[in-house]
Coordinates of C-alpha atoms in Angstrom, one line a residue:
Chain O
M1 CA 41.5 -29.3 -52.3
R2 CA 44.7 -31.8 -51.7
A3 CA 47.7 -30.1 -53.1
K4 CA 49.5 -31.7 -56.0
K5 CA 52.0 -34.3 -55.2
S6 CA 55.3 -35.2 -56.7
V7 CA 54.9 -38.6 -59.2
P8 CA 56.6 -40.9 -56.5
G9 CA 54.0 -39.2 -54.2
Q10 CA 51.2 -39.8 -56.5
I11 CA 51.9 -43.5 -56.8
G12 CA 52.1 -43.9 -52.8
W13 CA 49.0 -42.2 -52.4
W14 CA 47.3 -45.0 -55.0
A15 CA 48.8 -47.5 -53.2
L16 CA 47.4 -46.4 -50.1
Y17 CA 43.9 -46.1 -51.9
F18 CA 44.1 -50.0 -53.1
A19 CA 46.1 -51.5 -50.2
F20 CA 43.2 -52.0 -48.2
P21 CA 41.1 -54.0 -50.6
V22 CA 44.2 -56.1 -51.6
L23 CA 44.7 -56.9 -48.1
V24 CA 41.1 -58.2 -47.6
V25 CA 41.0 -60.2 -50.8
L26 CA 44.9 -61.8 -49.8
L27 CA 43.1 -62.7 -46.3
W28 CA 40.1 -64.2 -48.0
E29 CA 42.0 -66.1 -50.2
Y30 CA 44.2 -67.4 -47.4
I31 CA 41.1 -68.3 -45.3
C32 CA 39.5 -70.2 -48.3
H33 CA 42.5 -72.3 -48.8
F34 CA 44.6 -72.7 -45.5
G35 CA 42.3 -71.4 -43.0
S36 CA 41.6 -74.0 -39.7
V37 CA 38.3 -73.1 -40.0
K38 CA 36.3 -73.6 -42.9
I39 CA 33.7 -71.4 -43.7
Y40 CA 30.6 -73.1 -45.8
N41 CA 29.4 -71.4 -49.0
M42 CA 32.4 -69.1 -48.9
P43 CA 34.0 -69.4 -52.6
A44 CA 37.3 -67.9 -52.8
P45 CA 38.0 -64.6 -54.7
E46 CA 39.1 -66.7 -58.0
I47 CA 35.7 -68.7 -58.1
I48 CA 34.0 -65.4 -58.2
L49 CA 36.1 -63.7 -60.7
K50 CA 35.7 -66.8 -62.9
D51 CA 32.1 -66.6 -62.2
A52 CA 32.0 -63.1 -63.2
F53 CA 34.0 -63.7 -66.6
E54 CA 31.8 -66.4 -67.6
K55 CA 28.5 -64.3 -67.0
I56 CA 30.4 -61.1 -68.6
Q57 CA 31.0 -63.5 -71.7
D58 CA 27.5 -64.6 -71.7
G59 CA 26.3 -60.9 -71.4
I60 CA 24.1 -61.8 -68.5
L61 CA 26.1 -59.6 -66.5
L62 CA 25.5 -56.7 -68.6
K63 CA 21.9 -57.3 -69.1
H64 CA 21.4 -57.6 -65.2
I65 CA 23.1 -54.0 -64.7
S66 CA 21.8 -52.3 -67.1
V67 CA 18.5 -53.3 -66.3
S68 CA 18.6 -52.0 -63.0
F69 CA 20.8 -49.0 -63.9
L70 CA 17.7 -48.0 -66.2
R71 CA 15.3 -48.4 -63.7
V72 CA 17.2 -46.3 -61.4
L73 CA 17.7 -43.6 -63.8
E74 CA 14.4 -43.5 -64.6
G75 CA 12.5 -43.5 -61.2
F76 CA 15.5 -41.2 -59.9
L77 CA 15.0 -38.3 -62.8
I78 CA 10.9 -38.4 -62.1
A79 CA 12.1 -38.2 -58.1
A80 CA 14.3 -35.3 -58.9
V81 CA 12.2 -33.4 -61.1
A82 CA 9.1 -33.7 -58.6
A83 CA 11.4 -33.3 -55.5
L84 CA 13.0 -30.3 -57.2
I85 CA 9.6 -28.5 -58.1
L86 CA 8.1 -29.3 -54.7
G87 CA 11.2 -28.3 -52.7
V88 CA 11.4 -24.8 -54.5
L89 CA 7.9 -24.2 -54.0
I90 CA 8.1 -25.2 -50.1
G91 CA 11.3 -23.4 -49.5
L92 CA 10.1 -20.3 -50.9
N93 CA 6.3 -20.0 -49.8
K94 CA 5.6 -20.5 -46.2
Y95 CA 1.8 -20.9 -46.4
F96 CA 2.6 -23.7 -49.0
E97 CA 5.0 -25.1 -46.3
R98 CA 2.9 -25.4 -43.8
F99 CA -0.1 -26.6 -46.0
T100 CA 2.3 -29.8 -46.7
E101 CA 4.4 -30.2 -43.4
L102 CA 2.1 -32.5 -41.5
V103 CA 1.8 -35.1 -44.8
L104 CA 5.2 -35.0 -45.7
Q105 CA 6.5 -35.5 -42.0
I106 CA 4.0 -38.4 -41.7
L107 CA 5.2 -39.8 -44.9
K108 CA 9.0 -39.1 -44.3
P109 CA 10.0 -41.9 -41.5
I110 CA 8.3 -44.7 -43.8
P111 CA 11.1 -46.4 -45.2
P112 CA 10.7 -47.4 -49.0
I113 CA 10.6 -50.9 -48.5
A114 CA 7.6 -50.5 -46.2
W115 CA 5.9 -49.6 -49.6
I116 CA 6.8 -53.2 -51.4
P117 CA 3.5 -54.8 -50.4
L118 CA 1.2 -51.9 -51.2
A119 CA 3.4 -51.3 -54.7
I120 CA 2.7 -54.7 -55.7
L121 CA -0.9 -54.7 -54.8
W122 CA -1.4 -51.5 -56.8
F123 CA 0.9 -51.8 -59.5
G124 CA 1.5 -55.5 -59.6
I125 CA 4.8 -57.0 -60.4
G126 CA 5.8 -55.3 -63.4
E127 CA 7.8 -52.2 -63.7
S128 CA 5.9 -49.5 -62.4
S129 CA 6.0 -51.0 -58.7
K130 CA 10.0 -50.8 -58.9
L131 CA 9.7 -47.3 -60.2
Y132 CA 7.7 -46.4 -58.0
I133 CA 9.8 -48.0 -54.8
I134 CA 13.0 -46.3 -56.6
F135 CA 10.8 -42.9 -57.3
Y136 CA 10.3 -43.0 -53.4
G137 CA 13.6 -43.4 -52.0
A138 CA 15.1 -41.1 -54.0
F139 CA 12.3 -38.3 -53.5
F140 CA 12.5 -37.5 -49.8
P141 CA 16.3 -36.6 -49.8
I142 CA 16.2 -34.4 -52.6
L143 CA 13.2 -32.6 -51.3
L144 CA 14.3 -32.0 -48.0
N145 CA 17.7 -31.0 -48.9
T146 CA 16.0 -28.6 -51.3
V147 CA 14.1 -27.0 -48.6
D148 CA 16.7 -27.0 -46.4
G149 CA 19.3 -25.2 -48.4
I150 CA 16.5 -22.6 -49.5
H151 CA 15.9 -22.0 -45.9
N152 CA 19.8 -21.8 -44.7
V153 CA 20.6 -19.4 -47.5
D154 CA 22.8 -16.7 -46.0
K155 CA 20.7 -14.0 -44.4
R156 CA 23.2 -11.6 -45.3
Y157 CA 22.7 -12.1 -48.8
L158 CA 19.1 -11.3 -48.3
E159 CA 20.0 -8.2 -46.7
L160 CA 22.1 -7.0 -49.4
A161 CA 19.0 -7.9 -51.7
R162 CA 17.1 -5.4 -49.3
V163 CA 20.0 -2.9 -49.7
Y164 CA 19.7 -2.9 -53.9
E165 CA 16.2 -3.5 -54.2
V166 CA 16.8 -6.7 -56.0
D167 CA 13.3 -8.2 -57.6
K168 CA 11.9 -10.8 -56.5
W169 CA 12.7 -13.1 -59.9
R170 CA 16.5 -12.0 -59.7
L171 CA 16.4 -12.8 -56.0
T172 CA 15.3 -16.0 -56.4
W173 CA 17.3 -17.1 -59.4
K174 CA 20.5 -15.3 -58.8
M175 CA 20.6 -15.2 -55.0
I176 CA 18.5 -18.0 -53.1
L177 CA 18.6 -21.0 -55.8
P178 CA 22.6 -20.7 -56.1
G179 CA 23.2 -20.0 -52.4
A180 CA 21.0 -23.4 -51.8
L181 CA 22.8 -25.3 -54.8
P182 CA 25.3 -27.2 -52.4
S183 CA 22.6 -28.7 -50.4
I184 CA 20.3 -29.4 -53.4
L185 CA 23.4 -31.4 -54.8
T186 CA 24.1 -33.3 -51.6
G187 CA 20.3 -34.2 -51.8
I188 CA 20.6 -35.5 -55.5
R189 CA 23.6 -37.4 -54.4
V190 CA 22.2 -39.1 -51.4
G191 CA 19.0 -39.6 -53.5
L192 CA 20.5 -41.4 -56.3
G193 CA 22.2 -43.6 -53.7
N194 CA 18.8 -44.3 -52.4
A195 CA 17.4 -45.2 -55.6
W196 CA 20.2 -47.7 -56.3
V197 CA 19.3 -49.1 -52.7
C198 CA 15.9 -49.7 -53.4
V199 CA 16.1 -51.1 -57.0
V200 CA 18.3 -54.1 -55.0
A201 CA 15.2 -54.3 -52.6
A202 CA 12.4 -53.9 -55.3
E203 CA 14.1 -56.6 -57.5
M204 CA 14.5 -59.2 -54.7
I205 CA 11.1 -59.3 -54.2
A206 CA 9.8 -59.6 -57.5
A207 CA 11.6 -59.5 -60.7
T208 CA 13.3 -61.7 -63.4
K209 CA 16.1 -59.4 -64.3
G210 CA 18.8 -56.9 -62.5
V211 CA 21.0 -57.3 -60.0
G212 CA 18.6 -57.7 -57.2
Y213 CA 16.9 -60.7 -59.0
M214 CA 20.8 -62.0 -59.4
L215 CA 21.0 -61.8 -55.6
S216 CA 17.8 -63.6 -54.9
N217 CA 18.3 -66.0 -57.6
G218 CA 21.8 -66.9 -56.4
R219 CA 20.1 -68.1 -52.9
S220 CA 17.7 -70.0 -54.1
M221 CA 20.1 -71.7 -56.6
S222 CA 22.7 -71.8 -53.4
R223 CA 25.3 -69.9 -55.5
A224 CA 27.2 -68.1 -53.1
D225 CA 29.2 -66.9 -55.8
D226 CA 26.6 -65.2 -57.7
V227 CA 25.4 -63.7 -54.5
I228 CA 28.7 -62.2 -53.6
L229 CA 29.3 -61.1 -57.5
A230 CA 26.1 -59.6 -57.3
M231 CA 26.9 -57.8 -54.1
L232 CA 29.9 -56.3 -55.2
L233 CA 28.6 -54.9 -58.4
I234 CA 26.0 -53.3 -56.4
G235 CA 28.8 -51.3 -54.5
I236 CA 31.0 -50.5 -57.5
V237 CA 28.1 -49.6 -59.4
G238 CA 27.0 -47.3 -56.7
K239 CA 30.2 -46.1 -56.2
I240 CA 30.7 -44.9 -59.8
M241 CA 27.6 -43.3 -59.8
D242 CA 28.5 -41.1 -57.0
D243 CA 31.7 -40.5 -58.6
I244 CA 30.2 -39.2 -61.6
L245 CA 28.0 -37.0 -59.6
K246 CA 31.0 -35.5 -57.4
V247 CA 32.4 -34.6 -61.0
I248 CA 29.1 -33.1 -62.4
S249 CA 28.6 -31.2 -59.0
K250 CA 32.4 -29.8 -58.9
R251 CA 31.5 -28.9 -62.9
I252 CA 28.2 -27.0 -61.8
M253 CA 30.0 -25.4 -58.4
K254 CA 33.0 -23.6 -60.7
W255 CA 32.9 -20.8 -58.2
S256 CA 34.1 -22.5 -55.3
Chain P
M1 CA 28.9 25.4 -44.8
G2 CA 25.5 26.8 -43.3
E3 CA 24.2 27.3 -46.7
K4 CA 24.4 23.4 -48.0
E5 CA 21.7 21.3 -48.0
T6 CA 21.2 18.7 -45.3
A7 CA 21.6 14.9 -46.4
V8 CA 20.6 13.4 -43.4
K9 CA 18.7 14.8 -40.6
I10 CA 18.6 12.6 -37.1
S11 CA 16.7 14.0 -34.4
N12 CA 16.1 12.5 -30.9
L13 CA 16.3 9.1 -32.3
N14 CA 16.1 6.1 -29.8
K15 CA 16.4 2.5 -30.3
Y16 CA 15.5 -0.1 -28.0
F17 CA 15.6 -4.1 -28.5
A18 CA 12.9 -5.1 -26.2
D19 CA 13.6 -3.3 -22.9
L20 CA 17.3 -2.8 -24.1
Q21 CA 18.2 0.8 -25.0
V22 CA 20.7 0.8 -27.7
L23 CA 20.5 4.0 -29.1
S24 CA 19.6 7.3 -26.7
D25 CA 18.6 10.4 -27.8
I26 CA 20.7 11.1 -30.9
S27 CA 20.6 14.1 -33.2
L28 CA 22.9 14.6 -35.9
D29 CA 22.9 16.9 -39.2
V30 CA 24.9 15.7 -42.2
K31 CA 25.1 18.1 -45.2
K32 CA 25.3 17.2 -48.7
G33 CA 28.9 15.9 -49.8
E34 CA 30.0 15.8 -46.3
F35 CA 32.0 13.0 -44.6
I36 CA 31.0 11.9 -41.1
S37 CA 33.1 9.3 -39.3
V38 CA 31.2 7.8 -36.2
I39 CA 33.5 6.3 -33.8
G40 CA 32.8 4.2 -30.8
V41 CA 33.9 1.0 -28.9
S42 CA 32.2 -2.0 -30.0
G43 CA 28.8 -2.4 -29.2
C44 CA 28.1 1.2 -28.7
G45 CA 25.2 1.1 -31.2
K46 CA 27.1 2.9 -34.0
S47 CA 25.9 0.0 -36.4
T48 CA 22.6 0.2 -35.2
L49 CA 22.8 3.6 -36.0
I50 CA 23.9 3.8 -39.6
R51 CA 21.6 0.6 -40.2
I52 CA 18.7 2.9 -39.3
I53 CA 19.7 5.4 -41.6
G54 CA 20.0 2.7 -44.4
G55 CA 16.5 1.7 -43.6
L56 CA 17.8 -1.9 -42.4
E57 CA 16.5 -1.4 -39.0
T58 CA 13.5 0.4 -37.6
L59 CA 13.7 3.1 -35.0
T60 CA 11.6 3.1 -31.8
D61 CA 11.5 6.8 -31.4
G62 CA 12.6 9.9 -33.2
E63 CA 12.9 10.8 -36.7
V64 CA 15.7 10.3 -39.6
L65 CA 15.3 12.1 -42.6
V66 CA 17.5 11.2 -45.8
N67 CA 17.3 13.9 -48.2
G68 CA 14.2 15.5 -46.5
E69 CA 12.2 12.2 -46.7
T70 CA 11.5 9.6 -43.5
V71 CA 13.6 6.5 -43.9
K72 CA 10.9 3.9 -44.3
K73 CA 12.9 0.9 -46.1
P74 CA 16.6 0.6 -47.7
S75 CA 16.9 2.3 -51.1
R76 CA 19.4 2.1 -54.0
K77 CA 20.1 5.9 -53.5
V78 CA 21.4 5.1 -50.3
G79 CA 24.5 2.8 -50.8
F80 CA 25.7 0.4 -48.0
V81 CA 29.0 -1.0 -47.5
F82 CA 29.1 -4.0 -44.8
Q83 CA 32.0 -5.1 -43.2
D84 CA 32.0 -8.1 -45.3
H85 CA 32.3 -7.5 -48.9
R86 CA 29.0 -9.5 -49.3
L87 CA 29.8 -10.4 -52.9
L88 CA 27.9 -13.6 -54.4
P89 CA 30.2 -16.1 -54.8
W90 CA 28.6 -17.8 -57.7
L91 CA 28.6 -14.6 -59.5
T92 CA 31.4 -12.9 -61.2
V93 CA 33.0 -9.3 -60.4
E94 CA 30.8 -7.9 -63.1
D95 CA 27.7 -10.0 -62.2
N96 CA 27.7 -8.6 -58.9
I97 CA 28.0 -5.3 -59.9
K98 CA 25.1 -6.0 -62.3
L99 CA 22.7 -7.7 -59.9
A100 CA 22.9 -4.7 -57.9
L101 CA 21.8 -2.1 -60.6
E102 CA 18.2 -1.2 -61.2
K103 CA 16.4 -3.8 -63.4
G104 CA 16.2 -2.4 -67.0
T105 CA 19.4 -0.1 -66.3
K106 CA 21.0 0.8 -70.2
D107 CA 24.8 0.3 -70.6
T108 CA 25.5 -1.8 -67.8
D109 CA 28.5 -2.7 -69.3
E110 CA 29.7 0.9 -69.5
I111 CA 28.5 1.2 -65.8
V112 CA 30.5 -1.8 -64.6
D113 CA 33.9 -0.6 -66.4
K114 CA 33.6 3.0 -65.4
Y115 CA 33.3 1.8 -61.7
L116 CA 35.8 -0.9 -61.7
K117 CA 38.0 1.4 -63.1
L118 CA 37.5 3.8 -60.2
V119 CA 38.7 1.3 -57.9
G120 CA 41.5 0.0 -60.0
L121 CA 39.8 -3.5 -60.8
E122 CA 38.9 -3.4 -64.7
S123 CA 41.0 -6.3 -65.5
F124 CA 39.2 -8.3 -62.8
K125 CA 35.6 -8.5 -64.3
K126 CA 35.5 -11.7 -65.0
A127 CA 37.0 -13.1 -61.8
Y128 CA 35.0 -14.6 -59.4
P129 CA 34.9 -13.3 -55.6
T130 CA 37.1 -16.3 -54.2
Q131 CA 39.8 -15.1 -56.6
L132 CA 40.2 -11.8 -54.9
S133 CA 41.8 -10.6 -52.1
G134 CA 39.9 -9.4 -48.8
G135 CA 41.1 -5.5 -49.8
M136 CA 40.0 -6.2 -53.8
A137 CA 36.6 -7.8 -52.9
Q138 CA 35.8 -5.0 -50.6
R139 CA 36.7 -2.4 -53.5
V140 CA 34.1 -4.2 -55.7
A141 CA 31.8 -4.0 -53.2
I142 CA 32.4 0.0 -52.9
A143 CA 32.2 -0.1 -56.8
R144 CA 29.0 -2.0 -56.6
A145 CA 27.4 0.7 -54.0
L146 CA 28.7 3.6 -56.3
A147 CA 27.4 2.2 -59.4
N148 CA 24.1 2.8 -58.4
Q149 CA 25.0 6.6 -58.2
P150 CA 23.7 6.7 -54.5
D151 CA 23.5 10.4 -52.9
I152 CA 24.8 9.0 -49.9
L153 CA 27.2 6.3 -49.2
L154 CA 26.9 4.5 -45.8
L155 CA 30.0 2.7 -44.6
D156 CA 29.9 0.1 -41.8
E157 CA 33.5 -0.8 -40.8
P158 CA 34.3 -1.5 -44.1
F159 CA 38.2 -2.0 -43.4
G160 CA 37.5 -3.5 -40.5
A161 CA 38.6 -7.3 -41.5
L162 CA 41.5 -5.8 -43.6
D163 CA 45.3 -6.0 -42.4
A164 CA 46.6 -2.6 -41.7
I165 CA 48.7 -1.8 -44.9
T166 CA 45.7 -2.6 -47.2
R167 CA 43.6 -0.7 -44.7
I168 CA 45.4 2.5 -45.3
S169 CA 45.7 2.1 -48.9
M170 CA 41.9 1.9 -48.7
Q171 CA 41.2 4.9 -47.0
Q172 CA 43.5 6.6 -49.5
E173 CA 41.3 5.4 -52.1
L174 CA 37.9 6.1 -50.2
Q175 CA 39.2 9.6 -49.8
K176 CA 40.1 10.1 -53.4
I177 CA 36.5 8.6 -54.4
W178 CA 34.9 10.9 -52.1
K179 CA 36.5 13.9 -53.4
K180 CA 35.9 12.8 -56.9
E181 CA 32.3 11.9 -57.0
N182 CA 31.4 14.4 -54.1
I183 CA 29.2 11.9 -52.2
T184 CA 28.1 12.1 -49.1
M185 CA 29.6 9.5 -46.9
I186 CA 29.1 8.3 -43.2
L187 CA 31.8 5.8 -42.0
I188 CA 31.6 3.8 -38.8
T189 CA 34.8 2.9 -37.4
H190 CA 36.6 2.1 -34.4
D191 CA 39.9 3.1 -35.7
I192 CA 40.8 6.8 -34.4
A193 CA 43.5 7.0 -37.1
E194 CA 40.6 6.3 -39.8
A195 CA 37.9 8.3 -38.3
V196 CA 40.5 11.3 -38.5
F197 CA 42.0 10.8 -41.8
L198 CA 38.6 10.8 -43.5
G199 CA 35.7 12.5 -41.6
E200 CA 35.2 16.0 -41.5
R201 CA 33.6 15.8 -38.3
V202 CA 34.2 12.9 -35.9
V203 CA 31.2 11.7 -34.0
V204 CA 32.3 10.2 -30.9
M205 CA 29.8 7.8 -29.2
S206 CA 29.7 6.4 -26.1
S207 CA 28.0 3.2 -25.2
R208 CA 25.4 1.6 -23.5
P209 CA 23.1 3.0 -24.6
G210 CA 24.8 5.3 -27.5
R211 CA 24.8 8.5 -26.9
V212 CA 26.6 11.4 -29.0
K213 CA 29.2 12.3 -26.8
D214 CA 31.0 14.8 -28.5
I215 CA 31.1 16.2 -32.3
I216 CA 35.0 17.2 -33.4
P217 CA 35.8 18.9 -36.6
V218 CA 38.7 17.9 -38.5
D219 CA 41.0 20.2 -39.9
A220 CA 41.1 19.3 -43.9
V221 CA 45.4 19.4 -43.2
C222 CA 44.4 16.0 -41.6
H223 CA 43.0 14.7 -44.8
Y224 CA 46.3 14.3 -46.6
Q225 CA 48.9 14.3 -43.7
R226 CA 48.8 11.6 -41.5
T227 CA 51.8 12.3 -39.8
G228 CA 51.5 15.9 -39.2
S229 CA 51.1 17.4 -35.6
D230 CA 47.4 18.3 -36.3
F231 CA 47.0 15.3 -37.3
A232 CA 48.3 14.0 -33.8
R233 CA 46.7 16.6 -32.0
T234 CA 43.3 15.5 -33.3
R235 CA 43.5 11.8 -33.0
D236 CA 44.7 12.7 -29.4
R237 CA 41.8 14.5 -28.8
I238 CA 39.4 11.6 -29.6
Y239 CA 41.7 9.4 -27.6
Q240 CA 41.0 11.1 -24.3
E241 CA 37.4 10.9 -25.4
F242 CA 38.0 7.1 -24.8
F243 CA 40.6 7.0 -22.2
R244 CA 40.0 10.5 -20.4
D245 CA 41.5 10.0 -17.0
E246 CA 44.2 7.5 -16.6
E247 CA 46.3 7.7 -19.9
M248 CA 46.5 11.5 -20.2
P249 CA 50.0 11.8 -18.2
F250 CA 51.7 9.6 -20.7
A251 CA 50.7 11.5 -23.7
Y252 CA 52.4 14.4 -22.3
N253 CA 55.4 12.9 -20.8
I254 CA 57.1 12.3 -24.3

């Protein structure tokens, strides 16, 4: 952890954090107004800001974000539960691992967006197809990290369990799963990030609401400000979700 | 000594890792309540020896009896203290000790208190291992081993990772525990002074393959006087086991 800084040191530290984005915005502003090269369809920051304010006042912005967020949450939670259960079973049982290995290895390299056509054929363009894509995107990172985490539990602890004749139940719950927890939490963070990426992809193809819809709608309306606004929102919401998970992870792993 | 029962009986033990012979024809009897130090250079197989006694490693040939029974697997009755404290970082000191106790043990709180008190850490019950120093963590590891009331305590270079000062105080503490609890202890070490200070007998091992080179009895006076001439004499004798020819003249020039 970083050492505690004095108050002026803190200010400097935060200034450094925001300096780069401020520079980017200033440069952007400069190019839009004074640049010798005019970039078409590149609205200045204040136009995007105005667009954002209008959409906030309409409530449209919040509607799009919350629709996407709820989709992600739903798909992610289903994926997390499924991946954790399957991951623990695979991690603890080498026969089950062998049994599932080949299918999982073939499914793993197929990117979630490759499933979109089939998902639409199967589930139509309603909620289920989007949930399926999100589920798929979140599932593998959580599964693989859970299995890896269990396999990589320090062998010295397993030796300790032999010396003290620790029973299977306590070995699993007190030694193996806590030992795998850092890796599991990493999987959950990557999984949530993926789920967020997948909702955008799914909504861009078939949706009437959501940030992905904002993107594709902006393109068809030739509204570059809408497109950029949607992109920024995707980035900001993604970062906030990751931050929240980081805090939760730290809480859970209070020993480290 | 002769009438005392045997705690550990090792007869003609051989151990190979694939084609490599690690231990050759080791025979050793350890009496109940005895403190044995085993000393040797790194890689001489002393750790393998204690791991075989503890049931963590299998032997290739020969026999190891603990309390008259062949060792097949580790047992709670044979405590094992590793070089690293091996406390689970996600459990408090208290829960680490409780995890090692037999399932269904009654009065676990009393047991935890008793043994933490024995190692002088009763106020660190709720601490996590990361909050402890190396010496403190190793004391918890010893408490954890003792909490199972083992007949034998095997110590595999338990103080090897500690600084010199902490190591000495830990040695004194271990000795106190040995006298108080009357447990048979086998200590693996590469520190000559440690071997002499703690052991009633010091087993000197040679390497490649590991053999028992010599067994040196230690006078009890060495167990409370690190600075006396008896201590120095015993220490020098072991020293010469390792550096027989070249270093000897210096020892007598002073």
